[in-house]
Amino acid sequence: MNIGKLVIDRLLVTATVAKIGMSTRRMRLIRLEGPALAGLSWTPGQHVRILVGDIREVWRRPGDMLRTYSIWDLDSTGLELLVLDHGEGPGAQWARAAQPGDEVSFKGPEGNFVTRAAPYHVFAGDETASVTFGAMLRHLTEPFHGVVEVDTSEDVLPLPDGIVWTFRDGRSAASSSELAGAVAALDLPSEPGLAYLAGEARTIQLVRAHLVNERGWPRRNVITKPYWTPGKTGLD
């Protein structure tokens, strides 16, 4: 019995790479297609976990074999991922090597970092959050405000109008007081809405502290998703 194939058939969805492209200078578009996608449903903001290594190693080294990617779009015809091209880890190597015709196995969609009912919404994060935010914003009906910090204007994704873009120009994205300051500059209603903060963990803490301590928002109104921080892995 082929145990690896049995695991894939039962726990993972398999699709085929149909298209590879670049959406920004560092954001790689990977579109997957296949009949198995017709049975999937998702809520914008959710992610999939891609098998980027040998299925025989996944139980011994899941941290190396599975990588989490936010869904940019999903319907019965295809799944689109935008993968930030950075580093030399297994996920980055998989994304760079992916070619049309490759088979890809993945878990998902899953995750609870999704929009909820609110009078208005606030989004703040760096480029690692921009894919998630894009999916959430495209399906949002209530008013929103937001700031996304990226390195340069070449890193800007096509998000809906109303997002403020700020640029680091080579500065570190970690512990970004500039992002917190841009959120502080937003002209928000006096009553709290719901905030969605994603990206570098320490920067998220700074933005949350502003909303809670300076604007008086209840902590339950601030939803966080730390994707990364220097020196640590597995935050997703």
PDB file of C-alpha atoms in Angstrom:
ATOM      1  CA  MET A   1       0.000   0.000   0.000  1.00  0.00           C
ATOM      2  CA  ASN A   2       1.274   3.496  -0.884  1.00  0.00           C
ATOM      3  CA  ILE A   3       0.825   5.229   2.480  1.00  0.00           C
ATOM      4  CA  GLY A   4       1.876   8.633   1.128  1.00  0.00           C
ATOM      5  CA  LYS A   5      -0.753   8.555  -1.626  1.00  0.00           C
ATOM      6  CA  LEU A   6      -3.405   7.371   0.825  1.00  0.00           C
ATOM      7  CA  VAL A   7      -2.688  10.328   3.127  1.00  0.00           C
ATOM      8  CA  ILE A   8      -2.888  12.764   0.211  1.00  0.00           C
ATOM      9  CA  ASP A   9      -6.179  11.291  -1.004  1.00  0.00           C
ATOM     10  CA  ARG A  10      -7.817  11.500   2.443  1.00  0.00           C
ATOM     11  CA  LEU A  11      -6.449  14.693   3.954  1.00  0.00           C
ATOM     12  CA  LEU A  12      -5.204  16.895   1.136  1.00  0.00           C
ATOM     13  CA  VAL A  13      -6.636  18.374  -2.041  1.00  0.00           C
ATOM     14  CA  THR A  14      -4.579  18.006  -5.205  1.00  0.00           C
ATOM     15  CA  ALA A  15      -4.634  20.558  -8.019  1.00  0.00           C
ATOM     16  CA  THR A  16      -2.394  21.552 -10.915  1.00  0.00           C
ATOM     17  CA  VAL A  17      -0.415  24.744 -11.418  1.00  0.00           C
ATOM     18  CA  ALA A  18      -2.124  26.499 -14.333  1.00  0.00           C
ATOM     19  CA  LYS A  19      -0.379  29.880 -14.288  1.00  0.00           C
ATOM     20  CA  ILE A  20       2.702  31.561 -12.843  1.00  0.00           C
ATOM     21  CA  GLY A  21       3.258  35.300 -12.866  1.00  0.00           C
ATOM     22  CA  MET A  22       4.354  38.308 -10.818  1.00  0.00           C
ATOM     23  CA  SER A  23       1.819  40.680  -9.247  1.00  0.00           C
ATOM     24  CA  THR A  24       4.443  42.960  -7.713  1.00  0.00           C
ATOM     25  CA  ARG A  25       8.235  42.909  -7.844  1.00  0.00           C
ATOM     26  CA  ARG A  26       8.293  40.321  -5.016  1.00  0.00           C
ATOM     27  CA  MET A  27       4.781  38.824  -5.062  1.00  0.00           C
ATOM     28  CA  ARG A  28       4.468  35.698  -7.193  1.00  0.00           C
ATOM     29  CA  LEU A  29       1.038  34.682  -8.511  1.00  0.00           C
ATOM     30  CA  ILE A  30       0.419  30.921  -8.477  1.00  0.00           C
ATOM     31  CA  ARG A  31      -2.924  29.793  -9.893  1.00  0.00           C
ATOM     32  CA  LEU A  32      -4.087  26.232  -9.243  1.00  0.00           C
ATOM     33  CA  GLU A  33      -6.845  24.509 -11.181  1.00  0.00           C
ATOM     34  CA  GLY A  34      -8.500  21.092 -11.106  1.00  0.00           C
ATOM     35  CA  PRO A  35     -11.815  19.309 -10.529  1.00  0.00           C
ATOM     36  CA  ALA A  36     -11.181  18.940  -6.774  1.00  0.00           C
ATOM     37  CA  LEU A  37     -11.498  22.723  -6.338  1.00  0.00           C
ATOM     38  CA  ALA A  38     -15.185  22.603  -7.269  1.00  0.00           C
ATOM     39  CA  GLY A  39     -16.013  21.148  -3.854  1.00  0.00           C
ATOM     40  CA  LEU A  40     -14.186  23.779  -1.800  1.00  0.00           C
ATOM     41  CA  SER A  41     -15.733  26.744  -0.005  1.00  0.00           C
ATOM     42  CA  TRP A  42     -13.966  29.573   1.787  1.00  0.00           C
ATOM     43  CA  THR A  43     -14.397  32.763   3.741  1.00  0.00           C
ATOM     44  CA  PRO A  44     -12.170  35.663   2.599  1.00  0.00           C
ATOM     45  CA  GLY A  45      -9.204  35.919   4.953  1.00  0.00           C
ATOM     46  CA  GLN A  46      -8.677  32.169   5.207  1.00  0.00           C
ATOM     47  CA  HIS A  47      -5.558  30.320   4.105  1.00  0.00           C
ATOM     48  CA  VAL A  48      -4.384  26.992   2.750  1.00  0.00           C
ATOM     49  CA  ARG A  49      -1.429  24.905   3.882  1.00  0.00           C
ATOM     50  CA  ILE A  50       0.669  23.793   0.929  1.00  0.00           C
ATOM     51  CA  LEU A  51       2.747  20.617   0.959  1.00  0.00           C
ATOM     52  CA  VAL A  52       6.136  21.877  -0.225  1.00  0.00           C
ATOM     53  CA  GLY A  53       8.168  18.732   0.438  1.00  0.00           C
ATOM     54  CA  ASP A  54       8.062  14.952   0.348  1.00  0.00           C
ATOM     55  CA  ILE A  55       4.825  13.519   1.811  1.00  0.00           C
ATOM     56  CA  ARG A  56       6.904  10.808   3.501  1.00  0.00           C
ATOM     57  CA  GLU A  57       8.556  13.475   5.661  1.00  0.00           C
ATOM     58  CA  VAL A  58       5.478  15.495   6.613  1.00  0.00           C
ATOM     59  CA  TRP A  59       4.751  13.639   9.879  1.00  0.00           C
ATOM     60  CA  ARG A  60       8.349  13.869  11.061  1.00  0.00           C
ATOM     61  CA  ARG A  61       9.017  17.453   9.954  1.00  0.00           C
ATOM     62  CA  PRO A  62       5.657  19.242   9.483  1.00  0.00           C
ATOM     63  CA  GLY A  63       7.270  22.624  10.066  1.00  0.00           C
ATOM     64  CA  ASP A  64       9.433  22.118   6.992  1.00  0.00           C
ATOM     65  CA  MET A  65       6.935  20.348   4.769  1.00  0.00           C
ATOM     66  CA  LEU A  66       3.816  22.555   5.097  1.00  0.00           C
ATOM     67  CA  ARG A  67       3.665  26.277   4.401  1.00  0.00           C
ATOM     68  CA  THR A  68       0.681  28.571   5.025  1.00  0.00           C
ATOM     69  CA  TYR A  69      -0.480  30.969   2.299  1.00  0.00           C
ATOM     70  CA  SER A  70      -3.439  33.344   2.331  1.00  0.00           C
ATOM     71  CA  ILE A  71      -5.983  32.863  -0.431  1.00  0.00           C
ATOM     72  CA  TRP A  72      -6.131  35.745  -2.892  1.00  0.00           C
ATOM     73  CA  ASP A  73      -9.153  34.302  -4.690  1.00  0.00           C
ATOM     74  CA  LEU A  74     -11.016  31.006  -4.970  1.00  0.00           C
ATOM     75  CA  ASP A  75     -13.929  29.802  -7.063  1.00  0.00           C
ATOM     76  CA  SER A  76     -14.932  26.600  -8.812  1.00  0.00           C
ATOM     77  CA  THR A  77     -12.445  27.249 -11.637  1.00  0.00           C
ATOM     78  CA  GLY A  78      -9.288  27.981  -9.667  1.00  0.00           C
ATOM     79  CA  LEU A  79      -7.380  28.940  -6.526  1.00  0.00           C
ATOM     80  CA  GLU A  80      -5.062  31.943  -6.649  1.00  0.00           C
ATOM     81  CA  LEU A  81      -2.191  32.505  -4.230  1.00  0.00           C
ATOM     82  CA  LEU A  82       0.142  35.494  -4.059  1.00  0.00           C
ATOM     83  CA  VAL A  83       3.387  34.319  -2.469  1.00  0.00           C
ATOM     84  CA  LEU A  84       5.957  36.803  -1.185  1.00  0.00           C
ATOM     85  CA  ASP A  85       9.322  35.886  -2.696  1.00  0.00           C
ATOM     86  CA  HIS A  86      11.795  36.132   0.175  1.00  0.00           C
ATOM     87  CA  GLY A  87      14.356  34.022   1.996  1.00  0.00           C
ATOM     88  CA  GLU A  88      15.665  30.569   1.165  1.00  0.00           C
ATOM     89  CA  GLY A  89      13.290  28.378   3.160  1.00  0.00           C
ATOM     90  CA  PRO A  90      11.308  25.430   1.770  1.00  0.00           C
ATOM     91  CA  GLY A  91       8.291  27.586   0.951  1.00  0.00           C
ATOM     92  CA  ALA A  92      10.270  30.206  -0.936  1.00  0.00           C
ATOM     93  CA  GLN A  93      12.101  27.507  -2.879  1.00  0.00           C
ATOM     94  CA  TRP A  94       8.814  25.789  -3.752  1.00  0.00           C
ATOM     95  CA  ALA A  95       7.237  29.016  -4.997  1.00  0.00           C
ATOM     96  CA  ARG A  96      10.248  29.905  -7.157  1.00  0.00           C
ATOM     97  CA  ALA A  97      10.455  26.414  -8.657  1.00  0.00           C
ATOM     98  CA  ALA A  98       6.708  25.967  -9.347  1.00  0.00           C
ATOM     99  CA  GLN A  99       5.884  25.584 -13.036  1.00  0.00           C
ATOM    100  CA  PRO A 100       2.646  25.109 -15.015  1.00  0.00           C
ATOM    101  CA  GLY A 101       1.702  21.449 -14.972  1.00  0.00           C
ATOM    102  CA  ASP A 102       3.093  20.737 -11.494  1.00  0.00           C
ATOM    103  CA  GLU A 103       0.775  18.933  -9.085  1.00  0.00           C
ATOM    104  CA  VAL A 104       0.265  20.650  -5.719  1.00  0.00           C
ATOM    105  CA  SER A 105      -1.340  19.147  -2.617  1.00  0.00           C
ATOM    106  CA  PHE A 106      -2.745  21.282   0.171  1.00  0.00           C
ATOM    107  CA  LYS A 107      -5.003  21.450   3.223  1.00  0.00           C
ATOM    108  CA  GLY A 108      -7.707  24.009   3.612  1.00  0.00           C
ATOM    109  CA  PRO A 109      -9.233  26.460   3.347  1.00  0.00           C
ATOM    110  CA  GLU A 110      -9.120  27.152   7.073  1.00  0.00           C
ATOM    111  CA  GLY A 111      -8.620  29.899   9.651  1.00  0.00           C
ATOM    112  CA  ASN A 112     -10.739  32.383  11.599  1.00  0.00           C
ATOM    113  CA  PHE A 113      -8.984  35.646  10.698  1.00  0.00           C
ATOM    114  CA  VAL A 114     -12.050  36.811   8.776  1.00  0.00           C
ATOM    115  CA  THR A 115     -14.310  39.861   8.845  1.00  0.00           C
ATOM    116  CA  ARG A 116     -17.219  40.003  11.265  1.00  0.00           C
ATOM    117  CA  ALA A 117     -20.255  42.267  11.498  1.00  0.00           C
ATOM    118  CA  ALA A 118     -19.273  45.801  12.531  1.00  0.00           C
ATOM    119  CA  PRO A 119     -20.275  49.404  11.802  1.00  0.00           C
ATOM    120  CA  TYR A 120     -16.863  49.876  10.173  1.00  0.00           C
ATOM    121  CA  HIS A 121     -13.539  48.070   9.874  1.00  0.00           C
ATOM    122  CA  VAL A 122      -9.868  49.022  10.278  1.00  0.00           C
ATOM    123  CA  PHE A 123      -7.017  47.123   8.599  1.00  0.00           C
ATOM    124  CA  ALA A 124      -3.316  47.558   9.377  1.00  0.00           C
ATOM    125  CA  GLY A 125      -0.264  45.496   8.480  1.00  0.00           C
ATOM    126  CA  ASP A 126       2.715  45.032   6.192  1.00  0.00           C
ATOM    127  CA  GLU A 127       3.052  43.322   2.798  1.00  0.00           C
ATOM    128  CA  THR A 128       2.664  39.881   4.384  1.00  0.00           C
ATOM    129  CA  ALA A 129      -0.881  40.962   5.321  1.00  0.00           C
ATOM    130  CA  SER A 130      -1.789  42.600   2.013  1.00  0.00           C
ATOM    131  CA  VAL A 131      -2.972  39.387   0.338  1.00  0.00           C
ATOM    132  CA  THR A 132      -5.282  38.570   3.241  1.00  0.00           C
ATOM    133  CA  PHE A 133      -6.572  42.131   3.363  1.00  0.00           C
ATOM    134  CA  GLY A 134      -7.195  42.148  -0.380  1.00  0.00           C
ATOM    135  CA  ALA A 135      -9.469  39.126  -0.196  1.00  0.00           C
ATOM    136  CA  MET A 136     -11.326  40.501   2.836  1.00  0.00           C
ATOM    137  CA  LEU A 137     -11.794  43.978   1.362  1.00  0.00           C
ATOM    138  CA  ARG A 138     -13.130  42.785  -1.996  1.00  0.00           C
ATOM    139  CA  HIS A 139     -16.059  41.119  -0.224  1.00  0.00           C
ATOM    140  CA  LEU A 140     -16.699  43.818   2.384  1.00  0.00           C
ATOM    141  CA  THR A 141     -19.925  45.847   2.369  1.00  0.00           C
ATOM    142  CA  GLU A 142     -19.399  48.086   5.433  1.00  0.00           C
ATOM    143  CA  PRO A 143     -17.124  51.179   5.492  1.00  0.00           C
ATOM    144  CA  PHE A 144     -13.423  50.616   6.143  1.00  0.00           C
ATOM    145  CA  HIS A 145     -10.166  52.420   6.883  1.00  0.00           C
ATOM    146  CA  GLY A 146      -6.699  50.977   6.589  1.00  0.00           C
ATOM    147  CA  VAL A 147      -2.938  51.332   6.334  1.00  0.00           C
ATOM    148  CA  VAL A 148      -0.546  48.910   4.662  1.00  0.00           C
ATOM    149  CA  GLU A 149       3.201  49.461   4.964  1.00  0.00           C
ATOM    150  CA  VAL A 150       5.445  48.067   2.195  1.00  0.00           C
ATOM    151  CA  ASP A 151       9.041  48.642   1.199  1.00  0.00           C
ATOM    152  CA  THR A 152       8.508  50.634  -2.022  1.00  0.00           C
ATOM    153  CA  SER A 153       5.728  51.614  -4.403  1.00  0.00           C
ATOM    154  CA  GLU A 154       6.632  48.535  -6.485  1.00  0.00           C
ATOM    155  CA  ASP A 155       5.203  46.382  -3.681  1.00  0.00           C
ATOM    156  CA  VAL A 156       1.676  47.822  -3.855  1.00  0.00           C
ATOM    157  CA  LEU A 157      -1.097  45.305  -4.592  1.00  0.00           C
ATOM    158  CA  PRO A 158      -4.398  46.302  -6.247  1.00  0.00           C
ATOM    159  CA  LEU A 159      -6.457  46.798  -3.093  1.00  0.00           C
ATOM    160  CA  PRO A 160      -9.694  48.823  -3.045  1.00  0.00           C
ATOM    161  CA  ASP A 161      -9.497  52.603  -2.791  1.00  0.00           C
ATOM    162  CA  GLY A 162      -9.393  53.819   0.792  1.00  0.00           C
ATOM    163  CA  ILE A 163      -6.223  52.026   1.881  1.00  0.00           C
ATOM    164  CA  VAL A 164      -3.331  54.321   2.836  1.00  0.00           C
ATOM    165  CA  TRP A 165       0.044  53.023   1.632  1.00  0.00           C
ATOM    166  CA  THR A 166       3.230  53.893   3.505  1.00  0.00           C
ATOM    167  CA  PHE A 167       6.777  53.054   2.396  1.00  0.00           C
ATOM    168  CA  ARG A 168       9.792  51.899   4.400  1.00  0.00           C
ATOM    169  CA  ASP A 169      12.417  52.530   1.681  1.00  0.00           C
ATOM    170  CA  GLY A 170      14.738  49.891   3.114  1.00  0.00           C
ATOM    171  CA  ARG A 171      13.862  50.339   6.782  1.00  0.00           C
ATOM    172  CA  SER A 172      13.060  47.199   8.796  1.00  0.00           C
ATOM    173  CA  ALA A 173       9.391  46.193   9.006  1.00  0.00           C
ATOM    174  CA  ALA A 174       9.886  44.962  12.575  1.00  0.00           C
ATOM    175  CA  SER A 175       8.622  47.153  15.434  1.00  0.00           C
ATOM    176  CA  SER A 176       7.388  49.748  12.955  1.00  0.00           C
ATOM    177  CA  SER A 177       6.392  52.853  14.880  1.00  0.00           C
ATOM    178  CA  GLU A 178       5.746  54.464  11.486  1.00  0.00           C
ATOM    179  CA  LEU A 179       2.870  52.052  10.800  1.00  0.00           C
ATOM    180  CA  ALA A 180       1.429  52.713  14.251  1.00  0.00           C
ATOM    181  CA  GLY A 181       1.755  56.441  13.609  1.00  0.00           C
ATOM    182  CA  ALA A 182      -0.084  56.128  10.286  1.00  0.00           C
ATOM    183  CA  VAL A 183      -2.930  54.320  12.047  1.00  0.00           C
ATOM    184  CA  ALA A 184      -2.985  57.051  14.700  1.00  0.00           C
ATOM    185  CA  ALA A 185      -3.406  59.591  11.890  1.00  0.00           C
ATOM    186  CA  LEU A 186      -6.549  57.904  10.523  1.00  0.00           C
ATOM    187  CA  ASP A 187      -9.733  59.928  10.955  1.00  0.00           C
ATOM    188  CA  LEU A 188     -11.875  57.255  12.601  1.00  0.00           C
ATOM    189  CA  PRO A 189     -15.396  57.560  14.035  1.00  0.00           C
ATOM    190  CA  SER A 190     -15.585  58.197  17.767  1.00  0.00           C
ATOM    191  CA  GLU A 191     -17.158  54.808  18.443  1.00  0.00           C
ATOM    192  CA  PRO A 192     -15.001  51.668  18.048  1.00  0.00           C
ATOM    193  CA  GLY A 193     -15.318  49.432  15.010  1.00  0.00           C
ATOM    194  CA  LEU A 194     -13.432  46.175  14.425  1.00  0.00           C
ATOM    195  CA  ALA A 195      -9.706  46.152  13.655  1.00  0.00           C
ATOM    196  CA  TYR A 196      -7.737  43.460  11.832  1.00  0.00           C
ATOM    197  CA  LEU A 197      -3.983  43.652  12.435  1.00  0.00           C
ATOM    198  CA  ALA A 198      -1.607  41.294  10.633  1.00  0.00           C
ATOM    199  CA  GLY A 199       2.088  41.080   9.831  1.00  0.00           C
ATOM    200  CA  GLU A 200       5.126  41.456  12.093  1.00  0.00           C
ATOM    201  CA  ALA A 201       4.268  40.573  15.686  1.00  0.00           C
ATOM    202  CA  ARG A 202       5.864  43.525  17.507  1.00  0.00           C
ATOM    203  CA  THR A 203       4.412  46.036  15.059  1.00  0.00           C
ATOM    204  CA  ILE A 204       0.967  44.547  15.647  1.00  0.00           C
ATOM    205  CA  GLN A 205       1.454  45.078  19.386  1.00  0.00           C
ATOM    206  CA  LEU A 206       2.242  48.751  18.795  1.00  0.00           C
ATOM    207  CA  VAL A 207      -0.883  49.281  16.694  1.00  0.00           C
ATOM    208  CA  ARG A 208      -3.069  47.405  19.157  1.00  0.00           C
ATOM    209  CA  ALA A 209      -1.673  49.475  22.028  1.00  0.00           C
ATOM    210  CA  HIS A 210      -2.632  52.649  20.169  1.00  0.00           C
ATOM    211  CA  LEU A 211      -6.198  51.491  19.532  1.00  0.00           C
ATOM    212  CA  VAL A 212      -6.737  50.210  23.077  1.00  0.00           C
ATOM    213  CA  ASN A 213      -4.787  52.741  25.160  1.00  0.00           C
ATOM    214  CA  GLU A 214      -5.163  55.915  23.115  1.00  0.00           C
ATOM    215  CA  ARG A 215      -8.477  55.472  21.331  1.00  0.00           C
ATOM    216  CA  GLY A 216     -10.129  53.499  24.126  1.00  0.00           C
ATOM    217  CA  TRP A 217     -11.143  50.487  22.048  1.00  0.00           C
ATOM    218  CA  PRO A 218     -12.068  47.266  23.891  1.00  0.00           C
ATOM    219  CA  ARG A 219      -9.429  44.584  23.350  1.00  0.00           C
ATOM    220  CA  ARG A 220     -12.079  42.256  21.928  1.00  0.00           C
ATOM    221  CA  ASN A 221     -12.509  44.716  19.036  1.00  0.00           C
ATOM    222  CA  VAL A 222      -8.909  44.217  17.899  1.00  0.00           C
ATOM    223  CA  ILE A 223      -8.253  40.940  16.049  1.00  0.00           C
ATOM    224  CA  THR A 224      -4.592  40.078  15.490  1.00  0.00           C
ATOM    225  CA  LYS A 225      -2.704  37.678  13.242  1.00  0.00           C
ATOM    226  CA  PRO A 226       1.090  37.730  13.778  1.00  0.00           C
ATOM    227  CA  TYR A 227       2.646  36.221  10.660  1.00  0.00           C
ATOM    228  CA  TRP A 228       6.311  36.675  11.507  1.00  0.00           C
ATOM    229  CA  THR A 229       8.922  38.280  13.719  1.00  0.00           C
ATOM    230  CA  PRO A 230      12.726  38.216  13.434  1.00  0.00           C
ATOM    231  CA  GLY A 231      14.277  35.017  14.750  1.00  0.00           C
ATOM    232  CA  LYS A 232      11.066  32.998  15.083  1.00  0.00           C
ATOM    233  CA  THR A 233       9.142  30.637  12.827  1.00  0.00           C
ATOM    234  CA  GLY A 234       5.719  29.044  12.959  1.00  0.00           C
ATOM    235  CA  LEU A 235       3.742  32.114  14.060  1.00  0.00           C
ATOM    236  CA  ASP A 236       0.986  31.430  11.537  1.00  0.00           C
TER     237      ASP A 236
END
